[in-house]
PDB file of C-alpha atoms in Angstrom:
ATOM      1  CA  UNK A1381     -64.291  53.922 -12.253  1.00 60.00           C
ATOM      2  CA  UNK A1382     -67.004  51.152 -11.953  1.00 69.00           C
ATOM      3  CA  UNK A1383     -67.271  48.848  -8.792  1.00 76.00           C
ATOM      4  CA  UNK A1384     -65.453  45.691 -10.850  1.00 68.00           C
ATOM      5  CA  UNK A1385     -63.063  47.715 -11.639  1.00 76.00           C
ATOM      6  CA  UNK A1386     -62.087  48.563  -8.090  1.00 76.00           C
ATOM      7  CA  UNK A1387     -62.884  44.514  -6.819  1.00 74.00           C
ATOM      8  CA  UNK A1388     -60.408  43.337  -9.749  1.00 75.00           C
ATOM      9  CA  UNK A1389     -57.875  46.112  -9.022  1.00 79.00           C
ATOM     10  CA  UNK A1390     -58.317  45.409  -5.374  1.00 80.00           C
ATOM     11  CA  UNK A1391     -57.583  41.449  -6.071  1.00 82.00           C
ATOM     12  CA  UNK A1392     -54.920  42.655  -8.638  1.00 82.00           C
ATOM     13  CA  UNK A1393     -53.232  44.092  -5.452  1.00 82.00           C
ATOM     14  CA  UNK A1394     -54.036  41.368  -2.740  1.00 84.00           C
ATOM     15  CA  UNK A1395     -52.339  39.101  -5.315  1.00 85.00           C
ATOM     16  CA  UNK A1396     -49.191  41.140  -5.786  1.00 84.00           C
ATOM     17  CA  UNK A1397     -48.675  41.377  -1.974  1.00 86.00           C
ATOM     18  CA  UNK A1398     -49.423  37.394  -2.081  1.00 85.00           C
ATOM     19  CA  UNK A1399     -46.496  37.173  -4.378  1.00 88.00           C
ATOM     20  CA  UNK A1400     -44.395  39.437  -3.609  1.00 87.00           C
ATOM     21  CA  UNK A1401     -44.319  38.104   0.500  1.00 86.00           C
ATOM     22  CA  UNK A1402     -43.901  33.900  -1.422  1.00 87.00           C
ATOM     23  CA  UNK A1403     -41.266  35.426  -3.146  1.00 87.00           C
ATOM     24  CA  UNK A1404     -39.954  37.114  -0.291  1.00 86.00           C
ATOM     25  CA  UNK A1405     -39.806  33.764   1.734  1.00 87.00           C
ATOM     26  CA  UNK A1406     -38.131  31.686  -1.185  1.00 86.00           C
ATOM     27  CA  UNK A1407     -35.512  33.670  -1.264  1.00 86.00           C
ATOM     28  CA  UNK A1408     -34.888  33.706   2.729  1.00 85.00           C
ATOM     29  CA  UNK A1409     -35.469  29.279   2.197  1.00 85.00           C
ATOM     30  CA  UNK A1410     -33.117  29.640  -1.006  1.00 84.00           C
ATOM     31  CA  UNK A1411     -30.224  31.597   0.975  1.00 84.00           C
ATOM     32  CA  UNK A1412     -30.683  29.350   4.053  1.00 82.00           C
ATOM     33  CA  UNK A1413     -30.928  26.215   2.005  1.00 85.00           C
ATOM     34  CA  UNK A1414     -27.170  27.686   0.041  1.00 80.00           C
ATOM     35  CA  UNK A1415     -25.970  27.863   2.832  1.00 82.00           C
ATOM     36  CA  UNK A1416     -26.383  24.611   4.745  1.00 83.00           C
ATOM     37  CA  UNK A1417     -25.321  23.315   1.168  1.00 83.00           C
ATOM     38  CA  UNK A1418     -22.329  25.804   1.247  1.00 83.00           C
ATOM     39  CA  UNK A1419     -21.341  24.345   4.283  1.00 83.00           C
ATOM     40  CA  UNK A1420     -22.170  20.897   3.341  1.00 85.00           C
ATOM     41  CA  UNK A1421     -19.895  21.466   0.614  1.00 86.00           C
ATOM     42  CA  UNK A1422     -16.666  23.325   2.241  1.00 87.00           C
ATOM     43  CA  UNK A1423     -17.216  20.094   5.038  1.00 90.00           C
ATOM     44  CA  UNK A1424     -16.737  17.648   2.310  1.00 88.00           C
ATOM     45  CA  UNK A1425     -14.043  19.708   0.682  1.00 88.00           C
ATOM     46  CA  UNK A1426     -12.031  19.629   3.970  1.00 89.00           C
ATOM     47  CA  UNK A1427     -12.574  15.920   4.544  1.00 90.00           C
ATOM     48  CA  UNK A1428     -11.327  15.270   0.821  1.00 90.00           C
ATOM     49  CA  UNK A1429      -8.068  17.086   1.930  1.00 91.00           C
ATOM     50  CA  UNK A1430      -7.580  15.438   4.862  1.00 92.00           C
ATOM     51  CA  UNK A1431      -7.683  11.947   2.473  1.00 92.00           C
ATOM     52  CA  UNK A1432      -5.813  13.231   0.401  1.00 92.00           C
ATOM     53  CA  UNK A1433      -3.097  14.432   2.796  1.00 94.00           C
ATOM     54  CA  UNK A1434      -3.682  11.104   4.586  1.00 93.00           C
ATOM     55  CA  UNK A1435      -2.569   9.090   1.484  1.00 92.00           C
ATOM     56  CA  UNK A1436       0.386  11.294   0.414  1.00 93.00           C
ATOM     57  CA  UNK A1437       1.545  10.539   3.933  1.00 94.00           C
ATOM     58  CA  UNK A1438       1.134   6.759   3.309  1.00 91.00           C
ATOM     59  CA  UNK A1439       2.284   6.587  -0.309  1.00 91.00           C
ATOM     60  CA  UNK A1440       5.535   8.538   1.513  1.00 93.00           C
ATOM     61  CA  UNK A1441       6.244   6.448   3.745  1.00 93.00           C
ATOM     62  CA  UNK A1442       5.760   3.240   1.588  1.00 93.00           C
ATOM     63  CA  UNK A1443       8.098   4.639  -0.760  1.00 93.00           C
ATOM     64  CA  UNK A1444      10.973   5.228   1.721  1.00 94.00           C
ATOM     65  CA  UNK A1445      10.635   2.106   3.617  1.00 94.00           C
ATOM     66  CA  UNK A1446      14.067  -0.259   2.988  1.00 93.00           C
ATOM     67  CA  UNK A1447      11.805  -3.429   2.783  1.00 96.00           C
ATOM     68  CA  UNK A1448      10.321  -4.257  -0.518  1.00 96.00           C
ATOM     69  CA  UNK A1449       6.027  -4.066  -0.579  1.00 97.00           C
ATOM     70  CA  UNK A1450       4.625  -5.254  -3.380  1.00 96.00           C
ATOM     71  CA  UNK A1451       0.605  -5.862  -3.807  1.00 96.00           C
ATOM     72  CA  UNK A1452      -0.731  -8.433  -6.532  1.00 96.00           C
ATOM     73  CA  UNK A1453      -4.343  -8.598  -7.468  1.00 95.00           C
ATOM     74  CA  UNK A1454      -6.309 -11.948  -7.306  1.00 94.00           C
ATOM     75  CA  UNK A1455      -4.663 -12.715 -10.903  1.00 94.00           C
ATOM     76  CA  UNK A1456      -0.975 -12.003  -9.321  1.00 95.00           C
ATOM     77  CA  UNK A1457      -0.901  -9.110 -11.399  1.00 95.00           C
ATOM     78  CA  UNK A1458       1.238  -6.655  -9.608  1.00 96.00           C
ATOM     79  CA  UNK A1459      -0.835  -3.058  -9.035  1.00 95.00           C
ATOM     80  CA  UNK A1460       1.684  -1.189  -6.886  1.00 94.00           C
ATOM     81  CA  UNK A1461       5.480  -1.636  -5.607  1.00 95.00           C
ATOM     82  CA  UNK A1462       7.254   0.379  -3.603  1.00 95.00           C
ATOM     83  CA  UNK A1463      10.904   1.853  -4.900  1.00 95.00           C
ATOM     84  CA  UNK A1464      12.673  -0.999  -2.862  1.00 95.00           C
ATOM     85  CA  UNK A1465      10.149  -3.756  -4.760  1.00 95.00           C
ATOM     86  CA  UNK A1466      11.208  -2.741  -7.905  1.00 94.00           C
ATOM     87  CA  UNK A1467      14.971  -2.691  -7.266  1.00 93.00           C
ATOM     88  CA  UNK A1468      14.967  -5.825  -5.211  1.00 93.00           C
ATOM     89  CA  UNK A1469      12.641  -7.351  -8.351  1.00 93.00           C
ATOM     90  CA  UNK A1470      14.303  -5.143 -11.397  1.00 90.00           C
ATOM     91  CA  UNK A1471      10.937  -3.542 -11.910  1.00 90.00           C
ATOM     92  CA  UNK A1472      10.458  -0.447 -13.917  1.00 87.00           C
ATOM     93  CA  UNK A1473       9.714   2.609 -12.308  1.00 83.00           C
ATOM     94  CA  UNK A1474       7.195   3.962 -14.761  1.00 82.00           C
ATOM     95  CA  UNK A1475       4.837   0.823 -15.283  1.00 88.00           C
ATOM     96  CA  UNK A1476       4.670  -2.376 -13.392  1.00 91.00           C
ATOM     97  CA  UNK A1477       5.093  -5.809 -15.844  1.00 92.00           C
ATOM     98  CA  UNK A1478       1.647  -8.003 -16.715  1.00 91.00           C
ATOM     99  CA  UNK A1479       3.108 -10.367 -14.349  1.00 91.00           C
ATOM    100  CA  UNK A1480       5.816 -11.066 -11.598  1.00 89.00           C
ATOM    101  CA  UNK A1481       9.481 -11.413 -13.108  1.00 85.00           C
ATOM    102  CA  UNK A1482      10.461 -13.759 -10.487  1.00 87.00           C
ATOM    103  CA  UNK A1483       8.382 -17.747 -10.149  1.00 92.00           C
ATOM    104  CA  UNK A1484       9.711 -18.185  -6.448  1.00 94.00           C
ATOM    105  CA  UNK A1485       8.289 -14.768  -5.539  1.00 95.00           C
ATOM    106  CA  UNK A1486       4.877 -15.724  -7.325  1.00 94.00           C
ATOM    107  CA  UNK A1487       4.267 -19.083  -5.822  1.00 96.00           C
ATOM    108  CA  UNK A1488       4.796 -17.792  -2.165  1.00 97.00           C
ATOM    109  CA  UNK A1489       1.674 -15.566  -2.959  1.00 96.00           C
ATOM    110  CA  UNK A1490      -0.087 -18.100  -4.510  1.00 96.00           C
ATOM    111  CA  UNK A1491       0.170 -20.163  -1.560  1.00 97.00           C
ATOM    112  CA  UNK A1492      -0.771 -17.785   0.433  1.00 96.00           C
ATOM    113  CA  UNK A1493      -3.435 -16.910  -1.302  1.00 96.00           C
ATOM    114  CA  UNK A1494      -4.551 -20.488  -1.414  1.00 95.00           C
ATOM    115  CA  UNK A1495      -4.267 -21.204   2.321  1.00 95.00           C
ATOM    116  CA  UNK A1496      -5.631 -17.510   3.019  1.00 93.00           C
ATOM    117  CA  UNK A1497      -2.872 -16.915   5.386  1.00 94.00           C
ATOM    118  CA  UNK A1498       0.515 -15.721   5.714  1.00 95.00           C
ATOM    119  CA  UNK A1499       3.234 -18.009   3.560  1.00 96.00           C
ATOM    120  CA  UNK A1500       7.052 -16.897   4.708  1.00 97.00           C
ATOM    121  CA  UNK A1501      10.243 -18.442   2.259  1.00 97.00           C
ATOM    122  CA  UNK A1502      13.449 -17.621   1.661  1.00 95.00           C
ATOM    123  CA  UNK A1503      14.262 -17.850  -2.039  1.00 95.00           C
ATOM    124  CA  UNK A1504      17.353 -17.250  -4.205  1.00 93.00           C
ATOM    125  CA  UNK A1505      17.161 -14.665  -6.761  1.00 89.00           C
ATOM    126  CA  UNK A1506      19.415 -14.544 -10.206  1.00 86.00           C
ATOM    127  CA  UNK A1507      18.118 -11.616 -11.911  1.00 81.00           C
ATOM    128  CA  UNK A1508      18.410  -8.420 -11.759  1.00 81.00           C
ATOM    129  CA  UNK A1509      21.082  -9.222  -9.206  1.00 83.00           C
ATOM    130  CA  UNK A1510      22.541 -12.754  -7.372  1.00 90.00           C
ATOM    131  CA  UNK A1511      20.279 -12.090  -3.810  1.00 92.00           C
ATOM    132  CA  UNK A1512      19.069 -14.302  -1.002  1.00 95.00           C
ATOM    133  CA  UNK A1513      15.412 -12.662  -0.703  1.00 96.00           C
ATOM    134  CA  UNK A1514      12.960 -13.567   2.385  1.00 97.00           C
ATOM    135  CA  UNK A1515       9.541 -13.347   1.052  1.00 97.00           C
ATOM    136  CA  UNK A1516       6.574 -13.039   3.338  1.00 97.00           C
ATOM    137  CA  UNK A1517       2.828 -12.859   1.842  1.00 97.00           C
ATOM    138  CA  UNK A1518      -0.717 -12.251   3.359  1.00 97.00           C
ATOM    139  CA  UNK A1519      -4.164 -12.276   1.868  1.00 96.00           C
ATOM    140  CA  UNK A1520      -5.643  -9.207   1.959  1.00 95.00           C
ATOM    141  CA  UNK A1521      -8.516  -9.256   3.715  1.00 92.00           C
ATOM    142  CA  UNK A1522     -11.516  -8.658   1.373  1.00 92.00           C
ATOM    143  CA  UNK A1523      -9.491 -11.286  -1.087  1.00 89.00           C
ATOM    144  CA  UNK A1524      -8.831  -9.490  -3.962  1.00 93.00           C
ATOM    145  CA  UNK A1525      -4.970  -9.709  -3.940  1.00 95.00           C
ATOM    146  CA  UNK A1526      -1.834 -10.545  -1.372  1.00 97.00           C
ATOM    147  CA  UNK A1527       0.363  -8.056   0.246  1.00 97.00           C
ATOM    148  CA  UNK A1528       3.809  -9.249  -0.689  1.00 97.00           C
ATOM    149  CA  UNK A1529       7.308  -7.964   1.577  1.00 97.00           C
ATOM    150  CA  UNK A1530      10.378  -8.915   0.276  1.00 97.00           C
ATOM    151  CA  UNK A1531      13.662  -8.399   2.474  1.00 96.00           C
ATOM    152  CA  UNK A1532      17.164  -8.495   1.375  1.00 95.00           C
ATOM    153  CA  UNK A1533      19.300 -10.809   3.462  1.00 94.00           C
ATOM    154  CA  UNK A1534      22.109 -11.797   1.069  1.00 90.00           C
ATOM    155  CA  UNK A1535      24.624  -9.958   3.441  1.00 90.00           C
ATOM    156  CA  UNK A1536      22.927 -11.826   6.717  1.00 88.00           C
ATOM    157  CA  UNK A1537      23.065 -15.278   5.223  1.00 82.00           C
ATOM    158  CA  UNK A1538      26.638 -14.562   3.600  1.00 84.00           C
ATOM    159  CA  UNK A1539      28.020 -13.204   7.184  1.00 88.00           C
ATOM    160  CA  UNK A1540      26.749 -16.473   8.501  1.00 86.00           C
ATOM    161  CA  UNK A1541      27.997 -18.359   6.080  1.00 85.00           C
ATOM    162  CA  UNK A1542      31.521 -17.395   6.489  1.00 88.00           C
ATOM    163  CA  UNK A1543      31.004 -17.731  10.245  1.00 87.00           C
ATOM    164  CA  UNK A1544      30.543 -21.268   9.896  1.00 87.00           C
ATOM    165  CA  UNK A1545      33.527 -21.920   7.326  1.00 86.00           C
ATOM    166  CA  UNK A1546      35.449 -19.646  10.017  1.00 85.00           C
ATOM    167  CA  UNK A1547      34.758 -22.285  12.932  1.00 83.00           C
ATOM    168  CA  UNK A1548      34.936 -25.029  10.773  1.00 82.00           C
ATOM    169  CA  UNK A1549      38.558 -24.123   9.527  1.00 78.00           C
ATOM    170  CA  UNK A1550      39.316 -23.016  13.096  1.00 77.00           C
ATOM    171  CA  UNK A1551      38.311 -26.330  14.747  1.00 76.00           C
ATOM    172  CA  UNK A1552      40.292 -28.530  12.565  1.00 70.00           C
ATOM    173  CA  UNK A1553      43.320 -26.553  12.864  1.00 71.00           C
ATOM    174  CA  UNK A1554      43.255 -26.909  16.437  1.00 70.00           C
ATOM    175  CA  UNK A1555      42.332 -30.756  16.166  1.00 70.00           C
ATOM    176  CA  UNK A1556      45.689 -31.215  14.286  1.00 71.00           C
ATOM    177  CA  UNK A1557      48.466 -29.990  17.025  1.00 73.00           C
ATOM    178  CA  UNK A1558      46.122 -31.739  19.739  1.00 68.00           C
ATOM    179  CA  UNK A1559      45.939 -34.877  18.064  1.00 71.00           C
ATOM    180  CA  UNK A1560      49.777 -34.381  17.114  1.00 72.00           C
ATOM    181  CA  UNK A1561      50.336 -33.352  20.742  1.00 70.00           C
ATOM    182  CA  UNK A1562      48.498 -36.467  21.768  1.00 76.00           C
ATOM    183  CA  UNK A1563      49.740 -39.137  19.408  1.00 73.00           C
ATOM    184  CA  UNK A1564      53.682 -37.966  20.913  1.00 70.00           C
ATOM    185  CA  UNK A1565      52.792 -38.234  24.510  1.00 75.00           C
ATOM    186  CA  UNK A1566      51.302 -41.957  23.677  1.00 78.00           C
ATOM    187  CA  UNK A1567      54.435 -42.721  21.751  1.00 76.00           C
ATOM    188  CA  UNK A1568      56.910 -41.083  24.572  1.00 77.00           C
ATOM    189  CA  UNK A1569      54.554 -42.322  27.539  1.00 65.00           C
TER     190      UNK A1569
END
């Protein structure tokens, strides 16, 4: 063997042990670098089930609340209801309607929306059912739609209403002995 032969097999070498220690140190930077991503990724993973635990949870409990909650979009166009909504409103359960079945319920959200604050009325209902609804609506804060709760207080105003008739029936009764009572001592007096 010649002297160039020996230099270029010499530099043949240095340059294998050149890459062979780069290649060396990617692969520790690669395996450190999956890692932090590994962990990056099971940390996202776990907050994504947290949110998503989180808003089962809330979708739960809006479904079993007894008080309708119904959210419109800036149009009015409903975009959720809660099972007591749609029974209170005689909503479907697989789709919600293009639009609110009921005016009354409509223009309280309108007005709040308007006035961008809450709007409370109590309006009477003839469909799906004869009901005395109170209707309560707020803004939601970025604007884009009104958070609508509807209550049922048919029974409440009923029970009140025969309370009153009940008084009013009882008082005159009792005016009619007094007064009879009264108009016999005057006569025998």
């Amino acid at each position: 063997m010649n002297e160039y032969t020996i230099v270029w097999i010499s530099i043949l070498a240095a340059l294998l042990v050149v890459i062979a220690v780069l290649s060396a140190r990617l692969r520790r930077q690669s395996r450190k670098q999956d890692a932090a991503e590994a962990g990056a990724l099971n940390q996202v993973a776990s907050e994504l089930s947290k949110l998503e635990r989180d808003k089962r949870r809330a979708d739960e409990i809006l479904e079993r609340m007894a008080e309708g909650v119904l959210v419109v979009d800036e149009d009015f166009r409903p975009v959720l209801a809660n099972r007591a909504a749609r029974s209170l409103l005689g909503l479907q359960e697989v789709s919600l309607p293009a639009e609110l079945p009921t005016d009354d319920v409509s223009s309280v959200a309108r007005r709040a929306f308007a006035e961008d604050s809450g709007a409370e009325q109590t309006v009477e209902q003839w469909w799906p059912a004869r009901r005395s609804l109170r209707v309560r609506a707020t803004p939601l804060a970025d604007r884009h739609g009104v958070v609508v709760v509807l209550q049922d207080k048919t029974e409440e105003l009923r029970t009140l209403r025969i309370r009153r008739e009940f008084v009013a029936h009882a008082s005159h009764e009792l005016k009619s002995p007094v007064a009879s009572l009264q108009a016999l001592a005057e006569a025998v007096g």
